[in-house]
Amino acid sequence: MLQFEATVEDVLAGSTHTPAARSHLRRLVLDRRIHCATTAFLVAVGIRLLGSPALELTGSVVPSALGAAAVAVLVGLLSGPWARRHVEAGLRRAATKALAESGQPRRIWLDATGLGAYSPGGGTSHLDWAVIGGIEETPDHLLVRTGPVESLAIPWRTGPLDVAAFAAELRSRLSTVVGQVAVLPTIAPQDSLQFVLTEEQWVDALVWMDRRDGTLARLVRRRRRSSAAYFALPLGALLLLILTTASTTSWSGRSPSVLLGVLAGSVLIVGLAQLLIPATAEFAQRSSRRGYLALDPRPLEPTRVWASAGGVDLQRPGSWDHLEWSWITALGENRDMVILRTRTSLLAVPKAAGPIAAERFSTVAREQLAAVSGARVYA
């Protein structure tokens, strides 16, 4: 058995090492660069309006738009380092939070059937040999591939000789199970629930929980603030032009009422965009969750769960996780599902898998979570 105190660097190494994780990070960086380019375009438009009181609304619109677009492209190309630092800072904050919640120390061991891991705040996980995707050594860590997105990072500072012996034994075990197919564990209580979720069921459950715990509302508020910030400078510049030319009968041969019409139309467009933000936010959330499933389809695998005083047991082909109640942050129940949100994921249990067993599962969860500080229950 290996035991070590994990650091933020260990968590980051495990969550950013796999090809799927690196692909996801590249998409996040691209999103930030697009954000920078869009902001630059709107700022350039606002500055152009402020700096050109003689702007002809017909003759100079296209050149001005092309100039703003050129600025946006340049900023998008140059914003790569900033975007990477921004994404890395977000990952570091998430890793710091996860580390504080999972507790110390961490223990990892090998047994006859696979690899086990334990953290005081999260519980116990066990992976069969068939679902371990291999190992890799870096100067700082031994990385054990435990899923499509994540790896288990074991720092060499734990003890170079001990980690090397662990790696040698793991390689030896993995060499004997090539081609082995992972199956559901055979040990489970009689009142366990077994099911297979569809993509729509899992996404619906997650969005339902996002509505109940305020995640979707926070996303809507962020999008509204971002939308308002995007258009503040261009609209403010246009309004300033109207105010500064209100005392004249014409503005480069045009009535100020033309500008008022442009401003009114712009405000109308921004207002409609604000009204549509709740719907677009939910659409984006659903798209994001489907994107997660494309990276990690394990929530759609055959699943078996049950609840007890000690926590929730979750079995999937080749894996068995025991989640302590302190690791669960929210419980929700609607007509079709019992939904648990953990600190890192979501578990949706369809009532159709067994109405009586689902009711018992929900009852036990409610009773146990009543004693967990900060856990919430939604109807």
Coordinates of C-alpha atoms in Angstrom, one line a residue:
M1 CA 0.0 0.0 0.0
L2 CA 1.1 3.5 -0.8
Q3 CA 0.1 6.5 1.3
F4 CA 0.8 10.1 0.5
E5 CA -0.3 13.7 1.1
A6 CA -1.6 15.0 -2.3
T7 CA -0.9 18.5 -3.5
V8 CA -2.6 20.7 -6.0
E9 CA 0.1 19.8 -8.6
D10 CA -0.8 16.1 -8.1
V11 CA -4.5 16.8 -8.7
L12 CA -3.7 18.8 -11.8
A13 CA -1.4 16.1 -13.2
G14 CA -4.1 13.5 -12.9
S15 CA -6.8 15.7 -14.4
T16 CA -5.0 17.1 -17.4
H17 CA -2.8 14.2 -18.6
T18 CA -5.1 12.1 -20.9
P19 CA -5.6 12.9 -24.6
A20 CA -9.3 13.6 -23.9
A21 CA -8.5 16.0 -21.1
R22 CA -5.9 17.8 -23.3
S23 CA -8.4 18.1 -26.1
H24 CA -11.0 19.6 -23.6
L25 CA -8.4 22.1 -22.4
R26 CA -7.7 23.2 -26.0
R27 CA -11.4 23.8 -26.5
L28 CA -11.5 25.9 -23.3
V29 CA -8.5 28.0 -24.5
L30 CA -10.2 28.5 -27.9
D31 CA -13.4 29.7 -26.2
R32 CA -11.4 32.3 -24.2
R33 CA -9.7 33.5 -27.4
I34 CA -13.0 33.9 -29.2
H35 CA -14.3 35.8 -26.2
C36 CA -11.2 38.2 -26.4
A37 CA -11.8 38.6 -30.2
T38 CA -15.5 39.4 -29.7
T39 CA -14.7 41.9 -27.0
A40 CA -12.0 43.6 -29.1
F41 CA -14.4 43.9 -32.0
L42 CA -17.1 45.7 -30.0
V43 CA -14.5 47.9 -28.2
A44 CA -13.1 48.9 -31.6
V45 CA -16.6 49.8 -32.9
G46 CA -17.1 51.9 -29.8
I47 CA -13.8 53.7 -30.1
R48 CA -14.5 54.3 -33.8
L49 CA -17.8 56.0 -33.0
L50 CA -16.3 58.1 -30.2
G51 CA -13.3 59.2 -32.4
S52 CA -15.2 60.1 -35.5
P53 CA -18.0 62.6 -35.0
A54 CA -18.1 63.1 -38.7
L55 CA -18.8 59.4 -39.4
E56 CA -21.1 58.9 -42.3
L57 CA -23.6 56.2 -41.5
T58 CA -23.5 54.9 -45.1
G59 CA -20.1 55.6 -46.5
S60 CA -17.9 54.5 -43.6
V61 CA -19.8 51.7 -42.1
V62 CA -18.1 48.9 -44.1
P63 CA -14.5 50.2 -43.7
S64 CA -15.1 50.7 -40.0
A65 CA -16.5 47.2 -39.6
L66 CA -13.6 45.8 -41.5
G67 CA -11.1 47.7 -39.3
A68 CA -12.8 46.4 -36.2
A69 CA -12.8 42.9 -37.6
A70 CA -9.1 43.2 -38.3
V71 CA -8.5 44.3 -34.7
A72 CA -10.6 41.3 -33.4
V73 CA -8.5 38.8 -35.5
L74 CA -5.3 40.3 -34.2
V75 CA -6.4 40.2 -30.6
G76 CA -7.6 36.6 -31.1
L77 CA -4.3 35.5 -32.5
L78 CA -2.3 37.3 -29.7
S79 CA -4.5 36.2 -26.8
G80 CA -3.3 32.6 -26.7
P81 CA -0.9 33.0 -23.7
W82 CA -3.5 34.9 -21.7
A83 CA -6.2 32.4 -22.5
R84 CA -4.0 29.5 -21.4
R85 CA -3.1 31.2 -18.1
H86 CA -6.8 32.0 -17.6
V87 CA -7.8 28.4 -18.1
E88 CA -4.9 27.1 -16.0
A89 CA -5.9 29.5 -13.2
G90 CA -9.5 28.1 -13.3
L91 CA -8.2 24.5 -13.2
R92 CA -5.9 25.3 -10.2
R93 CA -8.9 26.8 -8.3
A94 CA -10.9 23.7 -9.0
A95 CA -8.0 21.4 -8.0
T96 CA -7.5 23.4 -4.7
K97 CA -11.2 23.0 -3.9
A98 CA -11.2 19.3 -4.8
L99 CA -8.1 18.7 -2.7
A100 CA -9.6 20.4 0.4
E101 CA -12.8 18.4 0.1
S102 CA -11.3 15.0 -0.5
G103 CA -9.2 15.0 2.6
Q104 CA -5.7 13.6 3.4
P105 CA -3.9 11.3 3.3
R106 CA -4.6 9.2 0.3
R107 CA -4.1 5.5 0.1
I108 CA -3.6 3.3 -3.0
W109 CA -3.2 -0.5 -3.1
L110 CA -3.2 -3.5 -5.4
D111 CA -5.1 -6.7 -4.7
A112 CA -6.0 -9.9 -6.6
T113 CA -8.6 -8.2 -8.7
G114 CA -7.4 -4.7 -9.3
L115 CA -6.5 -1.3 -7.9
G116 CA -8.1 0.3 -4.8
A117 CA -7.9 3.9 -3.7
Y118 CA -9.2 5.7 -0.6
S119 CA -9.5 9.4 0.5
P120 CA -11.1 10.3 3.8
G121 CA -13.6 12.8 2.4
G122 CA -14.6 10.8 -0.7
G123 CA -14.6 7.1 0.2
T124 CA -13.2 4.0 -1.5
S125 CA -12.9 3.2 -5.2
H126 CA -11.9 -0.1 -6.8
L127 CA -11.0 -0.7 -10.5
D128 CA -10.6 -4.1 -12.1
W129 CA -7.5 -4.7 -14.1
A130 CA -9.6 -4.6 -17.3
V131 CA -10.5 -1.0 -17.0
I132 CA -7.0 0.3 -16.2
G133 CA -5.8 2.0 -19.3
G134 CA -2.1 1.7 -18.7
I135 CA 0.6 3.6 -16.8
E136 CA 3.1 6.3 -17.7
E137 CA 6.0 7.8 -15.8
T138 CA 6.9 11.5 -15.7
P139 CA 9.7 13.2 -13.7
D140 CA 7.2 14.0 -10.9
H141 CA 4.5 11.3 -11.1
L142 CA 3.5 7.8 -11.9
L143 CA 0.3 8.2 -13.8
V144 CA -2.3 5.4 -13.8
R145 CA -5.0 5.8 -16.4
T146 CA -8.2 5.2 -14.6
G147 CA -10.8 6.6 -17.0
P148 CA -11.2 8.4 -20.3
V149 CA -10.5 11.8 -18.8
E150 CA -8.6 11.3 -15.6
S151 CA -5.5 9.5 -14.3
L152 CA -4.4 8.7 -10.8
A153 CA -1.2 10.7 -10.1
I154 CA 1.2 9.0 -7.6
P155 CA 4.0 11.4 -6.7
W156 CA 7.5 10.0 -6.7
R157 CA 8.2 11.8 -3.5
T158 CA 6.1 9.1 -1.8
G159 CA 9.2 7.0 -2.0
P160 CA 11.0 6.3 -5.3
L161 CA 11.7 2.6 -4.5
D162 CA 8.1 2.0 -3.3
V163 CA 6.5 3.7 -6.3
A164 CA 8.8 1.8 -8.7
A165 CA 7.9 -1.5 -7.1
F166 CA 4.2 -0.6 -7.3
A167 CA 4.6 0.3 -11.0
A168 CA 6.5 -3.0 -11.7
E169 CA 3.7 -5.0 -10.0
L170 CA 1.0 -3.1 -11.8
R171 CA 2.7 -3.6 -15.2
S172 CA 3.0 -7.3 -14.5
R173 CA -0.7 -7.6 -13.5
L174 CA -1.9 -5.6 -16.6
S175 CA 0.2 -7.8 -18.9
T176 CA -1.9 -10.9 -18.0
V177 CA -5.4 -9.3 -18.7
V178 CA -5.0 -8.0 -22.2
G179 CA -8.3 -8.3 -24.0
Q180 CA -10.3 -9.0 -20.8
V181 CA -13.8 -7.5 -20.8
A182 CA -15.0 -5.5 -17.8
V183 CA -18.3 -6.7 -16.3
L184 CA -20.5 -5.6 -13.4
P185 CA -19.4 -6.9 -10.0
T186 CA -21.4 -9.9 -8.9
I187 CA -21.7 -8.9 -5.2
A188 CA -24.7 -6.7 -4.4
P189 CA -27.6 -6.6 -1.9
Q190 CA -31.0 -7.8 -3.0
D191 CA -32.6 -4.3 -2.9
S192 CA -30.0 -2.7 -5.2
L193 CA -31.2 -0.9 -8.4
Q194 CA -29.7 -1.8 -11.8
F195 CA -30.3 0.3 -14.9
V196 CA -28.9 1.8 -18.0
L197 CA -29.5 5.5 -18.6
T198 CA -30.0 7.2 -22.0
E199 CA -28.2 10.3 -22.9
E200 CA -31.4 12.3 -22.7
Q201 CA -32.2 11.0 -19.2
W202 CA -28.8 11.9 -17.9
V203 CA -28.8 15.3 -19.4
D204 CA -32.4 16.0 -18.2
A205 CA -31.4 15.0 -14.7
L206 CA -28.4 17.2 -14.6
V207 CA -30.2 20.2 -16.0
W208 CA -33.1 19.6 -13.5
M209 CA -30.6 19.6 -10.7
D210 CA -28.9 22.7 -12.1
R211 CA -32.2 24.5 -12.0
R212 CA -32.9 23.5 -8.4
D213 CA -29.5 24.3 -6.9
G214 CA -29.1 27.6 -8.7
T215 CA -26.3 26.6 -11.1
L216 CA -28.5 27.6 -14.1
A217 CA -29.5 30.9 -12.5
R218 CA -25.9 31.8 -11.9
L219 CA -25.1 31.0 -15.5
V220 CA -27.9 33.2 -16.7
R221 CA -26.7 36.1 -14.4
R222 CA -23.1 35.7 -15.8
R223 CA -24.3 35.7 -19.4
R224 CA -26.5 38.8 -18.8
R225 CA -23.6 40.7 -17.2
S226 CA -21.3 39.6 -20.0
S227 CA -23.8 40.7 -22.7
A228 CA -24.3 44.1 -21.0
A229 CA -20.5 44.6 -20.8
Y230 CA -20.1 43.6 -24.5
F231 CA -22.4 46.3 -25.8
A232 CA -21.9 49.0 -23.1
L233 CA -19.1 50.9 -25.0
P234 CA -20.7 50.9 -28.5
L235 CA -24.1 51.9 -27.2
G236 CA -22.5 54.5 -24.8
A237 CA -20.5 55.9 -27.7
L238 CA -23.6 56.2 -29.9
L239 CA -25.6 57.9 -27.1
L240 CA -22.7 60.4 -26.5
L241 CA -22.7 61.3 -30.2
I242 CA -26.5 61.9 -30.0
L243 CA -26.1 64.1 -26.9
T244 CA -23.2 66.1 -28.4
T245 CA -25.1 66.8 -31.7
A246 CA -28.6 67.3 -30.2
S247 CA -28.2 71.1 -30.5
T248 CA -27.5 71.0 -34.2
T249 CA -30.1 70.6 -37.0
S250 CA -27.9 68.1 -38.8
W251 CA -25.0 65.8 -38.3
S252 CA -22.8 65.6 -41.4
G253 CA -26.0 66.3 -43.4
R254 CA -28.2 64.0 -41.4
S255 CA -30.7 64.6 -38.7
P256 CA -29.9 63.4 -35.2
S257 CA -33.1 61.4 -35.4
V258 CA -31.2 59.0 -37.6
L259 CA -28.8 58.3 -34.8
L260 CA -31.7 58.0 -32.4
G261 CA -33.2 55.3 -34.6
V262 CA -29.9 53.5 -34.8
L263 CA -29.7 53.6 -31.0
A264 CA -33.3 52.5 -30.5
G265 CA -32.7 49.6 -32.8
S266 CA -29.5 48.6 -31.1
V267 CA -31.1 48.8 -27.6
L268 CA -34.0 46.6 -28.9
I269 CA -31.6 44.0 -30.2
V270 CA -29.7 43.9 -26.9
G271 CA -33.0 43.8 -25.0
L272 CA -34.2 40.8 -27.0
A273 CA -30.8 39.1 -26.5
Q274 CA -31.2 39.6 -22.7
L275 CA -34.7 38.1 -22.8
L276 CA -33.4 35.0 -24.8
I277 CA -30.5 34.4 -22.4
P278 CA -32.3 31.9 -20.1
A279 CA -33.2 29.7 -23.1
T280 CA -29.8 30.0 -24.6
A281 CA -28.1 29.3 -21.3
E282 CA -30.1 26.1 -20.9
F283 CA -29.3 25.1 -24.5
A284 CA -25.6 25.8 -23.8
Q285 CA -25.8 23.8 -20.6
R286 CA -27.3 20.8 -22.4
S287 CA -24.7 21.0 -25.1
S288 CA -22.0 21.2 -22.6
R289 CA -23.3 18.1 -20.8
R290 CA -23.5 16.2 -24.0
G291 CA -20.0 17.2 -24.7
Y292 CA -18.9 15.8 -21.4
L293 CA -20.6 12.5 -22.3
A294 CA -18.6 12.4 -25.5
L295 CA -15.4 12.6 -23.4
D296 CA -16.6 10.2 -20.7
P297 CA -19.6 8.0 -21.5
R298 CA -19.4 6.0 -18.2
P299 CA -22.7 7.5 -16.9
L300 CA -24.4 5.6 -19.7
E301 CA -22.9 2.2 -18.9
P302 CA -24.9 -0.5 -17.0
T303 CA -25.1 0.8 -13.4
R304 CA -26.1 -0.7 -10.0
V305 CA -26.6 1.4 -6.9
W306 CA -27.7 1.0 -3.3
A307 CA -27.7 3.2 -0.2
S308 CA -26.8 2.3 3.4
A309 CA -25.9 4.1 6.6
G310 CA -22.3 4.2 5.4
G311 CA -22.9 5.8 2.1
V312 CA -23.9 5.1 -1.5
D313 CA -22.3 2.2 -3.4
L314 CA -22.0 2.6 -7.2
Q315 CA -21.1 -0.3 -9.5
R316 CA -20.3 -0.1 -13.2
P317 CA -18.4 -2.6 -15.4
G318 CA -15.0 -3.0 -13.9
S319 CA -15.5 -0.5 -11.0
W320 CA -17.0 -0.3 -7.6
D321 CA -17.2 3.1 -5.7
H322 CA -18.3 3.6 -2.2
L323 CA -19.3 7.3 -1.7
E324 CA -19.5 8.5 1.8
W325 CA -22.4 10.8 2.6
S326 CA -20.1 13.7 3.2
W327 CA -19.2 13.5 -0.5
I328 CA -22.8 14.1 -1.6
T329 CA -23.9 17.8 -1.8
A330 CA -27.5 17.5 -2.9
L331 CA -30.5 15.2 -3.3
G332 CA -33.3 15.8 -5.7
E333 CA -36.4 13.8 -6.6
N334 CA -38.9 14.3 -9.4
R335 CA -41.5 12.1 -11.0
D336 CA -39.0 10.0 -12.9
M337 CA -35.7 10.2 -11.0
V338 CA -33.9 10.2 -7.7
I339 CA -30.8 12.5 -8.3
L340 CA -27.7 12.8 -6.2
R341 CA -25.1 15.4 -6.9
T342 CA -21.6 14.6 -5.5
R343 CA -18.7 17.0 -5.3
T344 CA -17.4 15.9 -8.7
S345 CA -20.3 14.3 -10.6
L346 CA -24.0 13.4 -10.7
L347 CA -25.9 10.1 -10.1
A348 CA -29.3 9.8 -11.6
V349 CA -31.4 6.8 -10.6
P350 CA -34.6 6.1 -12.6
K351 CA -37.6 5.1 -10.5
A352 CA -38.6 2.7 -13.3
A353 CA -35.7 0.5 -12.4
G354 CA -37.6 -0.5 -9.3
P355 CA -40.2 1.8 -7.7
I356 CA -40.0 0.2 -4.2
A357 CA -36.2 0.0 -4.2
A358 CA -36.0 3.6 -5.5
E359 CA -38.3 4.8 -2.7
R360 CA -36.1 3.1 -0.1
F361 CA -33.0 4.5 -1.7
S362 CA -34.5 8.0 -1.5
T363 CA -35.6 7.5 2.1
V364 CA -32.2 6.4 3.3
A365 CA -30.5 9.2 1.4
R366 CA -32.8 11.8 2.9
E367 CA -32.2 10.4 6.4
Q368 CA -28.5 10.3 6.1
L369 CA -28.1 13.7 4.3
A370 CA -30.1 15.4 7.1
A371 CA -26.9 15.0 9.2
V372 CA -24.5 16.2 6.6
S373 CA -23.6 19.9 6.9
G374 CA -24.3 21.9 3.8
A375 CA -26.2 19.1 2.0
R376 CA -29.4 20.2 0.3
V377 CA -32.6 18.3 -0.5
Y378 CA -34.9 19.4 -3.4
A379 CA -38.3 18.1 -4.2

